[in-house]
GROMACS .gro file of C-alpha atoms in nm:
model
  309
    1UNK     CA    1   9.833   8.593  10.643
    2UNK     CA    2  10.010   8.889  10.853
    3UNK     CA    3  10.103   9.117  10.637
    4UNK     CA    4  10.309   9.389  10.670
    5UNK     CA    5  10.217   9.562  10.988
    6UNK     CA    6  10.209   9.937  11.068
    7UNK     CA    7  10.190   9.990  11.468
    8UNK     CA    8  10.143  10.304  11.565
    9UNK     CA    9  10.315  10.369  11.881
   10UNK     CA   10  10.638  10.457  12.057
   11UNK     CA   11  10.884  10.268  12.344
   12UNK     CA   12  11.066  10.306  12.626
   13UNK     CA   13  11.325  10.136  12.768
   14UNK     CA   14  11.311   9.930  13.116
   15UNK     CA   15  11.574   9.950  13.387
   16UNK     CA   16  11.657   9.543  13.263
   17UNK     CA   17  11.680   9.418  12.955
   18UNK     CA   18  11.533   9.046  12.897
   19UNK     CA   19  11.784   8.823  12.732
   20UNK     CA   20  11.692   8.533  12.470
   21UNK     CA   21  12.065   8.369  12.527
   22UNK     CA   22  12.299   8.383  12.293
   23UNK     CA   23  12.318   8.711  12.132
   24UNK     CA   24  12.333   9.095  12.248
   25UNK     CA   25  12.097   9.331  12.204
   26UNK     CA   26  12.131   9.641  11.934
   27UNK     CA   27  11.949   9.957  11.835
   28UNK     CA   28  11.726   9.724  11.621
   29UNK     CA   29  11.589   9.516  11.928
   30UNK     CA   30  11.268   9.562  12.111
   31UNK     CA   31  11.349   9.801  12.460
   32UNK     CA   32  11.260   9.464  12.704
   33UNK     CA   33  11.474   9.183  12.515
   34UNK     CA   34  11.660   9.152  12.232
   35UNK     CA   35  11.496   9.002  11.877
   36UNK     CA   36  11.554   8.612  11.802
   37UNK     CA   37  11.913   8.543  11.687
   38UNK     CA   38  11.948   8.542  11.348
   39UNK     CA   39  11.650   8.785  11.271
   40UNK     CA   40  11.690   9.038  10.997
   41UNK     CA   41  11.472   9.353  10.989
   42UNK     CA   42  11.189   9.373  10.824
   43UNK     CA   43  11.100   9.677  10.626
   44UNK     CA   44  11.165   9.977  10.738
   45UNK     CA   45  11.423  10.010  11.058
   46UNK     CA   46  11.177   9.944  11.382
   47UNK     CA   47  11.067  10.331  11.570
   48UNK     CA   48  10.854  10.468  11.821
   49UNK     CA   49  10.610  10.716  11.914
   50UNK     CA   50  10.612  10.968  12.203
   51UNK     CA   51  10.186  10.957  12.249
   52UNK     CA   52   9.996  10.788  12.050
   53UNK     CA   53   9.692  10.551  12.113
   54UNK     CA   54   9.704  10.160  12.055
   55UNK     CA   55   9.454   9.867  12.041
   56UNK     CA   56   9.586   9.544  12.159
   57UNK     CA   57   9.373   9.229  12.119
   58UNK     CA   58   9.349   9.008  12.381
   59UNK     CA   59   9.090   8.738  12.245
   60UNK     CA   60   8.987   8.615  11.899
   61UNK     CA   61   8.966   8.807  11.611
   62UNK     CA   62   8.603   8.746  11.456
   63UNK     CA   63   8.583   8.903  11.143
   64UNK     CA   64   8.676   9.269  11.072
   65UNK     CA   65   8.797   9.424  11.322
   66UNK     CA   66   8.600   9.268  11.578
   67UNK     CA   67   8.760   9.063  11.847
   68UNK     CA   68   8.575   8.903  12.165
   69UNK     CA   69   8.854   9.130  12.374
   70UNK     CA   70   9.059   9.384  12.335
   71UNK     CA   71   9.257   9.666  12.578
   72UNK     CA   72   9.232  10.031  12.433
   73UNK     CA   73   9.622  10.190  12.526
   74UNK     CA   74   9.786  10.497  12.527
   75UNK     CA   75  10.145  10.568  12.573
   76UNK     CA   76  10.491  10.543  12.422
   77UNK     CA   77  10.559  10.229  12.190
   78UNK     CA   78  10.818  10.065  11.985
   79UNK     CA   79  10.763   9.905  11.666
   80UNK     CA   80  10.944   9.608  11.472
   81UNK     CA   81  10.936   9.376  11.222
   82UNK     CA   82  11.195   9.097  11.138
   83UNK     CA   83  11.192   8.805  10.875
   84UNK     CA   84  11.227   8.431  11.052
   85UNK     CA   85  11.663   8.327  11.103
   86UNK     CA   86  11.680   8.026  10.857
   87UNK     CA   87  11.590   7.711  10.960
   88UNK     CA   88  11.395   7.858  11.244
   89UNK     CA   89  11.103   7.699  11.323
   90UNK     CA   90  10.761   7.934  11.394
   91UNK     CA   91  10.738   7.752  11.725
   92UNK     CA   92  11.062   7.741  11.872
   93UNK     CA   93  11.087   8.147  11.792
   94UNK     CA   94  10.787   8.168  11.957
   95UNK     CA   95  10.887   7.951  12.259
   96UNK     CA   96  11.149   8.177  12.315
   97UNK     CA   97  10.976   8.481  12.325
   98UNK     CA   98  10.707   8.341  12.564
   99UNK     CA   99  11.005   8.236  12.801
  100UNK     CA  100  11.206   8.547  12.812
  101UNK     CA  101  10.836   8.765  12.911
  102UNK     CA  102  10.756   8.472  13.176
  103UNK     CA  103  11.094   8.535  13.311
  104UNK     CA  104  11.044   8.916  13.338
  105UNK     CA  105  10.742   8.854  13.558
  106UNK     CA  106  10.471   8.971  13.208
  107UNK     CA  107  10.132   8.827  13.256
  108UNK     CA  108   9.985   8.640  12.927
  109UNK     CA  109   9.700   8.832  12.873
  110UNK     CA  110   9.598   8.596  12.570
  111UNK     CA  111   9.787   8.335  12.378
  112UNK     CA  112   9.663   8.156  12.048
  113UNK     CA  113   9.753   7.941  11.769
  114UNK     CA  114   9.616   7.908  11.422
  115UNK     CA  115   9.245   7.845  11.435
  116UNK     CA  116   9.204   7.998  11.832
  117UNK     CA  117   9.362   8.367  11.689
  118UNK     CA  118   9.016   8.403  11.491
  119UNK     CA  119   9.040   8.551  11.108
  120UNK     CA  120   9.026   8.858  10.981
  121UNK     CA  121   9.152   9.185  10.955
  122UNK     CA  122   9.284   9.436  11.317
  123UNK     CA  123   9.238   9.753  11.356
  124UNK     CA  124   9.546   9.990  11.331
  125UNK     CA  125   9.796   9.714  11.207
  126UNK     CA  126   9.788   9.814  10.865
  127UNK     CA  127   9.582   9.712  10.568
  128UNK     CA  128   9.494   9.367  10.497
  129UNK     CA  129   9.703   9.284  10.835
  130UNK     CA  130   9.503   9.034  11.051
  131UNK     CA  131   9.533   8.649  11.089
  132UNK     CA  132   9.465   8.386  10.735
  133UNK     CA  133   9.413   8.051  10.844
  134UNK     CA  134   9.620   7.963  10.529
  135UNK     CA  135   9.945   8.051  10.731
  136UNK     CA  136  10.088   7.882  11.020
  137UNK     CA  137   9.998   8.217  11.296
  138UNK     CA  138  10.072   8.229  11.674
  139UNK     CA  139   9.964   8.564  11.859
  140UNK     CA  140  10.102   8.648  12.259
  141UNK     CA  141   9.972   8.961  12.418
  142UNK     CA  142  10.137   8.991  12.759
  143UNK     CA  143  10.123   9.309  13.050
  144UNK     CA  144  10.398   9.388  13.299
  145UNK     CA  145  10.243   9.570  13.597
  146UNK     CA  146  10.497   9.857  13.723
  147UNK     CA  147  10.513  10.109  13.964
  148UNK     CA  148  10.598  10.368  13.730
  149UNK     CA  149  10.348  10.279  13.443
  150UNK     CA  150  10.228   9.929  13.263
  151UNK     CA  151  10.404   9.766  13.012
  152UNK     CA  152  10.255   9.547  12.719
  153UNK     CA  153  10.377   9.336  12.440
  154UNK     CA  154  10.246   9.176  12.117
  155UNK     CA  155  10.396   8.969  11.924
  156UNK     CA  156  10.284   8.761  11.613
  157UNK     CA  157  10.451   8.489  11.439
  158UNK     CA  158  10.371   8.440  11.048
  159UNK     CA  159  10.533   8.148  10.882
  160UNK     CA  160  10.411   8.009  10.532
  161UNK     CA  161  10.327   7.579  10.548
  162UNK     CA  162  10.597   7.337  10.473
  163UNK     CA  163  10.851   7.645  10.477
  164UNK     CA  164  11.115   7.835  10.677
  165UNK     CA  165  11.010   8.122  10.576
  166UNK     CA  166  10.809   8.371  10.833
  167UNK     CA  167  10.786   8.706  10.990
  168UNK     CA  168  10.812   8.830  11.353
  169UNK     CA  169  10.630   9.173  11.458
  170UNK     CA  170  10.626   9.318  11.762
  171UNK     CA  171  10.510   9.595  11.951
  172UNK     CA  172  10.618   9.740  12.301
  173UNK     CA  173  10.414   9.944  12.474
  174UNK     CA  174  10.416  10.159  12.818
  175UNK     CA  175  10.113  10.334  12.919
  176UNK     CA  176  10.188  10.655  13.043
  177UNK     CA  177   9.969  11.004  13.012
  178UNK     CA  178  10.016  11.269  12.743
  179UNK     CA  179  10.260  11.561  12.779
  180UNK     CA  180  10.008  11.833  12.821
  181UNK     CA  181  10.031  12.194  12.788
  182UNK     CA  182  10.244  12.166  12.500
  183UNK     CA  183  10.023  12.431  12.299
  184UNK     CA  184   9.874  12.749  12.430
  185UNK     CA  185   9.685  13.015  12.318
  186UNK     CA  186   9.821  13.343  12.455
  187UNK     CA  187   9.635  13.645  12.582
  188UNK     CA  188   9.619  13.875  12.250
  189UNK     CA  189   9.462  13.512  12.069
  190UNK     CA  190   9.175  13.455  12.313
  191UNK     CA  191   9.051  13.842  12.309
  192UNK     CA  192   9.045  13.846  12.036
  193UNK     CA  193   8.817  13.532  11.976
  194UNK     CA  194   8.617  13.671  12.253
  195UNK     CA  195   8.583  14.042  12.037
  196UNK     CA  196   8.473  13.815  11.743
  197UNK     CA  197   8.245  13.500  11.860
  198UNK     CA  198   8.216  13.587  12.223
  199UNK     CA  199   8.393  13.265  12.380
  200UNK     CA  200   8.693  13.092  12.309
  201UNK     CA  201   8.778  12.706  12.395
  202UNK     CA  202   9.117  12.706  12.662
  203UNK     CA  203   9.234  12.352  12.563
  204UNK     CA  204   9.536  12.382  12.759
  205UNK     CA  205   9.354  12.339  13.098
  206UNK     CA  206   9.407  11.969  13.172
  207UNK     CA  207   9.215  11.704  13.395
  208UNK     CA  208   9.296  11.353  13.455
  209UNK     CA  209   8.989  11.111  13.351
  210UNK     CA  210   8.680  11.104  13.555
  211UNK     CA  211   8.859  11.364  13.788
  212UNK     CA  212   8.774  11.767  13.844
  213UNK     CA  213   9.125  11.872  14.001
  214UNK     CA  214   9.323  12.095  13.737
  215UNK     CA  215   9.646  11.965  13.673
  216UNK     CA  216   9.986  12.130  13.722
  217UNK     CA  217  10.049  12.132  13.301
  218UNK     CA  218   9.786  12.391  13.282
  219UNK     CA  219   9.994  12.701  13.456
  220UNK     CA  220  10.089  12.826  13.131
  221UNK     CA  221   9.686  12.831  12.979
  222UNK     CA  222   9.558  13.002  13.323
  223UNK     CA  223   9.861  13.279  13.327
  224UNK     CA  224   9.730  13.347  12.987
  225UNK     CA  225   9.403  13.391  13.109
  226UNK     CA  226   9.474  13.569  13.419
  227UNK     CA  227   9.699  13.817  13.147
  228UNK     CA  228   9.344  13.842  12.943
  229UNK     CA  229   9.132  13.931  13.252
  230UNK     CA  230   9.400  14.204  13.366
  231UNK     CA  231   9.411  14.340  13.014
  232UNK     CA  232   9.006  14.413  13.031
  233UNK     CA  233   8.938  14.501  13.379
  234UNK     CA  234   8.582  14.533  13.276
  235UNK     CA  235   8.563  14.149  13.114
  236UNK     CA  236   8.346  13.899  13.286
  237UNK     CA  237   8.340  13.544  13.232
  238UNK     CA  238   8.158  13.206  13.248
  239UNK     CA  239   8.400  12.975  13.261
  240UNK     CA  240   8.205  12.612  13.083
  241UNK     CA  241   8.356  12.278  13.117
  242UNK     CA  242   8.240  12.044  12.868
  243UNK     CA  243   8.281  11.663  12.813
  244UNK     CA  244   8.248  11.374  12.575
  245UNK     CA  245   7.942  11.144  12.537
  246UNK     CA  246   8.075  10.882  12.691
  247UNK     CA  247   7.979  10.769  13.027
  248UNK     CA  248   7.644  10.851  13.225
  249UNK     CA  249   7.453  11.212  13.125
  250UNK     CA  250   7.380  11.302  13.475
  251UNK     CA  251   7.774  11.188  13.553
  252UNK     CA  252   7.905  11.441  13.290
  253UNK     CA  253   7.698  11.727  13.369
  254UNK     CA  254   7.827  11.690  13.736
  255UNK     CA  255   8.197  11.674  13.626
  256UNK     CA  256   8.201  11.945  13.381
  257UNK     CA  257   8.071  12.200  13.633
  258UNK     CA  258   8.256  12.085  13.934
  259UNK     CA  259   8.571  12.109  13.686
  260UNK     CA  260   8.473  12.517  13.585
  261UNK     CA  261   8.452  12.535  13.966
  262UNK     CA  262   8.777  12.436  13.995
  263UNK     CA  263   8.904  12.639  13.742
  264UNK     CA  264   8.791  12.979  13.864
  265UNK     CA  265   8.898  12.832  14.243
  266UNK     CA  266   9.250  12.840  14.098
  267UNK     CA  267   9.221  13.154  13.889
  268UNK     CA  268   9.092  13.336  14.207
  269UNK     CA  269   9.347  13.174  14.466
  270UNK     CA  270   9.681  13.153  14.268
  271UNK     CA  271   9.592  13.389  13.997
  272UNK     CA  272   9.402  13.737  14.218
  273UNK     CA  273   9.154  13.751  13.988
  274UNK     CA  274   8.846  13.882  14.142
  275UNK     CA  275   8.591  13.590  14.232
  276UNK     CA  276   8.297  13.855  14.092
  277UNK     CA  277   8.422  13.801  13.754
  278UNK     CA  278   8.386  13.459  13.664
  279UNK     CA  279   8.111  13.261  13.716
  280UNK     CA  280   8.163  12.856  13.690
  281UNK     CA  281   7.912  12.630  13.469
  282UNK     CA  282   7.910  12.290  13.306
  283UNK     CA  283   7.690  12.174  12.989
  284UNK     CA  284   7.863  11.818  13.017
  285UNK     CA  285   7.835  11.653  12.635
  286UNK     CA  286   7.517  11.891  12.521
  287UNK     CA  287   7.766  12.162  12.321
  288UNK     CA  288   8.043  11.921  12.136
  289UNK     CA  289   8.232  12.109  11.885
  290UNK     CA  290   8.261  11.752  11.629
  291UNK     CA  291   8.126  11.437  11.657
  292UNK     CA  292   8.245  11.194  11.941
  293UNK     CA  293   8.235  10.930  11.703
  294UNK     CA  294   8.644  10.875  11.702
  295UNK     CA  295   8.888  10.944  11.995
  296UNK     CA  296   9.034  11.272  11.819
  297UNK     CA  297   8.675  11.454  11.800
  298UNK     CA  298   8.590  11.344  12.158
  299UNK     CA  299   8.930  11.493  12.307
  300UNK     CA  300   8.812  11.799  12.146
  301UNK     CA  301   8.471  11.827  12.305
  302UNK     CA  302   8.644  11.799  12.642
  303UNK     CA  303   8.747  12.154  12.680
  304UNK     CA  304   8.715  12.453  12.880
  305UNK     CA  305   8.544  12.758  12.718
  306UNK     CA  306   8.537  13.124  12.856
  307UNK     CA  307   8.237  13.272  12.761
  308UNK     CA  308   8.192  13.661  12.764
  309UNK     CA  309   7.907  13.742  13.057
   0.00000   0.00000   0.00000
């Protein structure tokens, strides 16, 4: 059976809201469309998450946490869960959830009942959550392509055989990039790092994926730097990019140099500091400070180090 599920993501609201007729929506209701008339919550009161990361299956689970497809998210999500309205069938609810999303122009991404969802247990839904063929399930995973970011929606339906009684959860998601820059090391911090190992890792110098132009959220890291460098006019610095494993060797070496290149050609355009006294390189994957085993340790190999010349 479901049981109870723990998403892990935030929402955010859409310019519409998608009403199933009959009832208006409340602080309790998903951001797209209100909940099925009748439903109570579930649990704890439904919240979100600015950031976080999300897995949404899109084909059959096959054992634990395995599924023939799935879409790896990140973004801001809203999380619910709500107990069936009485005398609510598992189908109609469902019905009217797959209506309201058609209406709102969402693409069903993958639909199943009972046997087609698969068994077994999903990753990041809690333990023990995943589909029992004991239970009467239904699963809809639907994307709403946007100008100003995606939006995706799960829901499943649990309802015990031969009884009213079932649960609704549902998660709203809208993929959008992480508010960067949040945390910097200041000038005093990375001298003194330099002073005692003889490099320090800048992660407040940000990149988009795949892509070697600096973004706009790293100002506040590079004024620190720039600060560091006017502090020591002596200092001299490599300036290493580094990246995950993931992806081509040869493609990672590339983009970790031609992103140190791009740092110094900021630090020496917008910054004055003299070109003589950096010098860009890029070890691509070969230096990772943890293992890029899970998503956390791999966003902490990609980095930026100065390194005292």
């Amino acid at each position: 059976m479901w049981s109870i599920i723990k998403w892990t993501m935030g929402f955010i609201a859409l310019m519409t809201v998608v009403q199933i007729p009959f009832v208006m929506a409340d602080e309790n209701d998903p951001p797209l469309f209100n909940r099925y008339p009748g439903s109570e919550v579930m649990g704890n009161a439904p919240s979100t998450r600015e950031f976080d990361e999300f897995t949404l299956v899109t084909g059959k689970v096959k054992g634990e946490m395995q599924y023939e497809r799935s879409v790896n998210l990140e973004g801001k999500v809203f999380e619910a869960q709500y107990f069936f309205p009485e005398n609510r069938s598992e189908m109609e609810i469902f019905r009217n959830y797959e209506d309201a999303l058609k209406k709102a122009g969402f693409q069903t991404l993958f639909s199943c009942k009972n046997e087609q969802c698969g068994e077994g247990r999903i990753q990041g839904w809690g333990q023990g959550a995943g589909f029992d063929p004991s239970y009467e399930n239904r699963y809809l995973a639907a994307k709403l392509s946007r100008p100003q970011g995606d939006v995706y929606v799960a829901i499943a339906l649990t309802q015990q055989h031969g009884t009213t009684f079932g649960t609704q959860r549902i998660a709203v998601i809208q993929v959008k990039p992480m508010q960067g820059g949040m945390v910097v090391v200041d000038a005093k911090a990375l001298q003194e790092e330099i002073a005692r190992t003889g490099h320090v890792a800048v992660y407040g110098i940000l990149f988009d994926t795949g892509k070697a132009d600096v973004k706009p959220e790293s100002d506040a890291a590079l004024k620190e730097v720039q600060k560091l460098m006017a502090a020591d006019p002596k200092l001299k610095l490599h300036v290493v990019g580094h990246t995950d494993n993931v992806g081509m060797l040869e493609s990672n070496m590339d983009l970790s140099k031609r992103r140190a290149v791009a740092v110094v050609d900021v630090l020496v355009k917008k910054y004055g500091v003299v070109a003589a006294r950096l010098r860009a390189d890029g070890v691509g994957p070969l230096v990772p400070v943890v293992s890029n085993g899970t998503d956390e340790g791999r966003a902490k190999n990609r980095r930026v180090e100065l390194v005292e010349q």
